[in-house]
PDB file of C-alpha atoms in Angstrom:
ATOM      1  CA  MET A 111       4.666   3.785 -15.317  1.00  0.00           C
ATOM      2  CA  GLY A 112       4.053   5.817 -12.166  1.00  0.00           C
ATOM      3  CA  SER A 113       1.364   7.901 -13.834  1.00  0.00           C
ATOM      4  CA  LEU A 114      -0.347   4.732 -15.118  1.00  0.00           C
ATOM      5  CA  LYS A 115      -0.498   3.390 -11.548  1.00  0.00           C
ATOM      6  CA  LYS A 116      -1.894   6.699 -10.299  1.00  0.00           C
ATOM      7  CA  TRP A 117      -4.489   6.660 -13.077  1.00  0.00           C
ATOM      8  CA  LYS A 118      -5.542   3.127 -12.122  1.00  0.00           C
ATOM      9  CA  HIS A 119      -5.836   4.053  -8.442  1.00  0.00           C
ATOM     10  CA  GLY A 120      -7.871   7.124  -9.381  1.00  0.00           C
ATOM     11  CA  LEU A 121     -10.230   4.954 -11.423  1.00  0.00           C
ATOM     12  CA  TYR A 122     -10.531   2.417  -8.591  1.00  0.00           C
ATOM     13  CA  THR A 123     -11.339   5.229  -6.165  1.00  0.00           C
ATOM     14  CA  LEU A 124     -14.069   6.582  -8.430  1.00  0.00           C
ATOM     15  CA  ILE A 125     -15.591   3.124  -8.901  1.00  0.00           C
ATOM     16  CA  ALA A 126     -15.591   2.437  -5.157  1.00  0.00           C
ATOM     17  CA  LEU A 127     -17.142   5.865  -4.465  1.00  0.00           C
ATOM     18  CA  ALA A 128     -19.870   5.168  -7.010  1.00  0.00           C
ATOM     19  CA  MET A 129     -20.551   1.807  -5.389  1.00  0.00           C
ATOM     20  CA  VAL A 130     -20.850   3.422  -1.961  1.00  0.00           C
ATOM     21  CA  PHE A 131     -23.203   6.122  -3.245  1.00  0.00           C
ATOM     22  CA  VAL A 132     -25.417   3.465  -4.837  1.00  0.00           C
ATOM     23  CA  ALA A 133     -25.394   1.220  -1.755  1.00  0.00           C
ATOM     24  CA  LEU A 134     -25.905   3.772   1.046  1.00  0.00           C
ATOM     25  CA  PRO A 135     -29.500   4.743   0.190  1.00  0.00           C
ATOM     26  CA  ARG A 136     -30.470   1.056  -0.031  1.00  0.00           C
ATOM     27  CA  ILE A 137     -29.332   0.224   3.506  1.00  0.00           C
ATOM     28  CA  SER A 138     -32.186   0.846   5.882  1.00  0.00           C
ATOM     29  CA  LEU A 139     -31.839   0.449   9.604  1.00  0.00           C
ATOM     30  CA  ALA A 140     -35.528   1.222  10.189  1.00  0.00           C
ATOM     31  CA  GLY A 141     -36.361  -2.478  10.538  1.00  0.00           C
ATOM     32  CA  GLY A 142     -33.588  -3.061  13.043  1.00  0.00           C
ATOM     33  CA  LEU A 143     -30.252  -4.685  12.604  1.00  0.00           C
ATOM     34  CA  ASN A 144     -30.450  -7.989  10.754  1.00  0.00           C
ATOM     35  CA  TRP A 145     -28.076 -10.067   8.617  1.00  0.00           C
ATOM     36  CA  VAL A 146     -28.867  -8.194   5.418  1.00  0.00           C
ATOM     37  CA  ASN A 147     -28.279  -4.774   6.964  1.00  0.00           C
ATOM     38  CA  GLY A 148     -25.200  -6.036   8.796  1.00  0.00           C
ATOM     39  CA  PHE A 149     -23.743  -7.271   5.519  1.00  0.00           C
ATOM     40  CA  GLY A 150     -24.556  -3.937   3.880  1.00  0.00           C
ATOM     41  CA  ILE A 151     -22.833  -1.983   6.635  1.00  0.00           C
ATOM     42  CA  PHE A 152     -19.791  -4.278   6.514  1.00  0.00           C
ATOM     43  CA  TRP A 153     -19.669  -3.949   2.714  1.00  0.00           C
ATOM     44  CA  VAL A 154     -19.777  -0.139   2.877  1.00  0.00           C
ATOM     45  CA  LEU A 155     -17.008  -0.107   5.510  1.00  0.00           C
ATOM     46  CA  PHE A 156     -14.894  -2.362   3.314  1.00  0.00           C
ATOM     47  CA  ALA A 157     -15.499  -0.080   0.309  1.00  0.00           C
ATOM     48  CA  LEU A 158     -14.461   2.926   2.416  1.00  0.00           C
ATOM     49  CA  LEU A 159     -11.287   1.060   3.367  1.00  0.00           C
ATOM     50  CA  ILE A 160     -10.551   0.528  -0.332  1.00  0.00           C
ATOM     51  CA  ILE A 161     -11.172   4.212  -1.029  1.00  0.00           C
ATOM     52  CA  GLY A 162      -8.850   5.195   1.806  1.00  0.00           C
ATOM     53  CA  ALA A 163      -6.079   2.890   0.574  1.00  0.00           C
ATOM     54  CA  ASN A 164      -6.295   4.266  -2.949  1.00  0.00           C
ATOM     55  CA  LEU A 165      -6.322   7.857  -1.726  1.00  0.00           C
ATOM     56  CA  HIS A 166      -3.311   7.062   0.458  1.00  0.00           C
ATOM     57  CA  PHE A 167      -1.443   5.936  -2.666  1.00  0.00           C
ATOM     58  CA  LEU A 168      -2.665   8.851  -4.792  1.00  0.00           C
ATOM     59  CA  LEU A 169      -1.587  11.441  -2.241  1.00  0.00           C
ATOM     60  CA  GLY A 170       1.908   9.920  -2.112  1.00  0.00           C
ATOM     61  CA  VAL A 171       2.063   9.636   1.655  1.00  0.00           C
ATOM     62  CA  ASP A 172       4.598   6.803   1.424  1.00  0.00           C
ATOM     63  CA  GLU A 173       7.093   8.530  -0.891  1.00  0.00           C
ATOM     64  CA  GLU A 174       9.231   9.841   1.968  1.00  0.00           C
ATOM     65  CA  LYS A 175       9.049   6.465   3.686  1.00  0.00           C
ATOM     66  CA  LEU A 176      10.207   4.727   0.488  1.00  0.00           C
ATOM     67  CA  LYS A 177      13.136   7.141   0.180  1.00  0.00           C
ATOM     68  CA  MET A 178      14.145   6.444   3.771  1.00  0.00           C
ATOM     69  CA  LEU A 179      13.916   2.666   3.233  1.00  0.00           C
ATOM     70  CA  ASP A 180      16.047   2.995   0.101  1.00  0.00           C
ATOM     71  CA  ARG A 181      18.728   4.855   2.099  1.00  0.00           C
ATOM     72  CA  VAL A 182      18.672   2.115   4.750  1.00  0.00           C
ATOM     73  CA  ARG A 183      18.888  -0.572   2.064  1.00  0.00           C
ATOM     74  CA  ARG A 184      21.914   1.122   0.493  1.00  0.00           C
ATOM     75  CA  ALA A 185      23.659   1.470   3.877  1.00  0.00           C
ATOM     76  CA  LYS A 186      23.085  -2.225   4.628  1.00  0.00           C
ATOM     77  CA  MET A 187      24.429  -3.148   1.198  1.00  0.00           C
ATOM     78  CA  GLN A 188      27.577  -1.110   1.874  1.00  0.00           C
ATOM     79  CA  GLN A 189      28.038  -2.826   5.245  1.00  0.00           C
ATOM     80  CA  TRP A 190      27.583  -6.217   3.623  1.00  0.00           C
ATOM     81  CA  GLN A 191      30.089  -5.319   0.916  1.00  0.00           C
ATOM     82  CA  MET A 192      32.658  -4.181   3.512  1.00  0.00           C
ATOM     83  CA  LYS A 193      32.246  -7.448   5.454  1.00  0.00           C
ATOM     84  CA  TRP A 194      32.601  -9.440   2.243  1.00  0.00           C
ATOM     85  CA  ASP A 195      35.742  -7.524   1.279  1.00  0.00           C
ATOM     86  CA  ASN A 196      37.261  -8.129   4.734  1.00  0.00           C
ATOM     87  CA  LYS A 197      36.545 -11.864   4.520  1.00  0.00           C
ATOM     88  CA  THR A 198      38.049 -12.178   1.059  1.00  0.00           C
ATOM     89  CA  ASP A 199      41.126 -10.203   2.101  1.00  0.00           C
ATOM     90  CA  LYS A 200      41.694 -12.499   5.081  1.00  0.00           C
ATOM     91  CA  GLY A 201      41.083 -15.579   2.920  1.00  0.00           C
ATOM     92  CA  SER A 202      43.644 -14.493   0.336  1.00  0.00           C
ATOM     93  CA  MET A 203      46.337 -14.191   3.029  1.00  0.00           C
ATOM     94  CA  LEU A 204      46.034 -17.894   3.919  1.00  0.00           C
TER      95      LEU A 204
END
């Protein structure tokens, strides 16, 4: 399933890159900054944000972070289990 997600993110990156390459030549700032050009610039920036997010996933920058969070989650679960065991032990003595 991991490779399917990577394949999808690769496809999304390629589509967004193609959209940016089609849109950039059509944005002309020669006439000054108006609503149409402002929208075009905002749209290209948003597409670049999408490209960056997909590349971030494809490069696996968060893998180490996910491993660390999993270790923290396991430690918290062990603490919770120890507290639960202590409560049940005290409750059985009554």
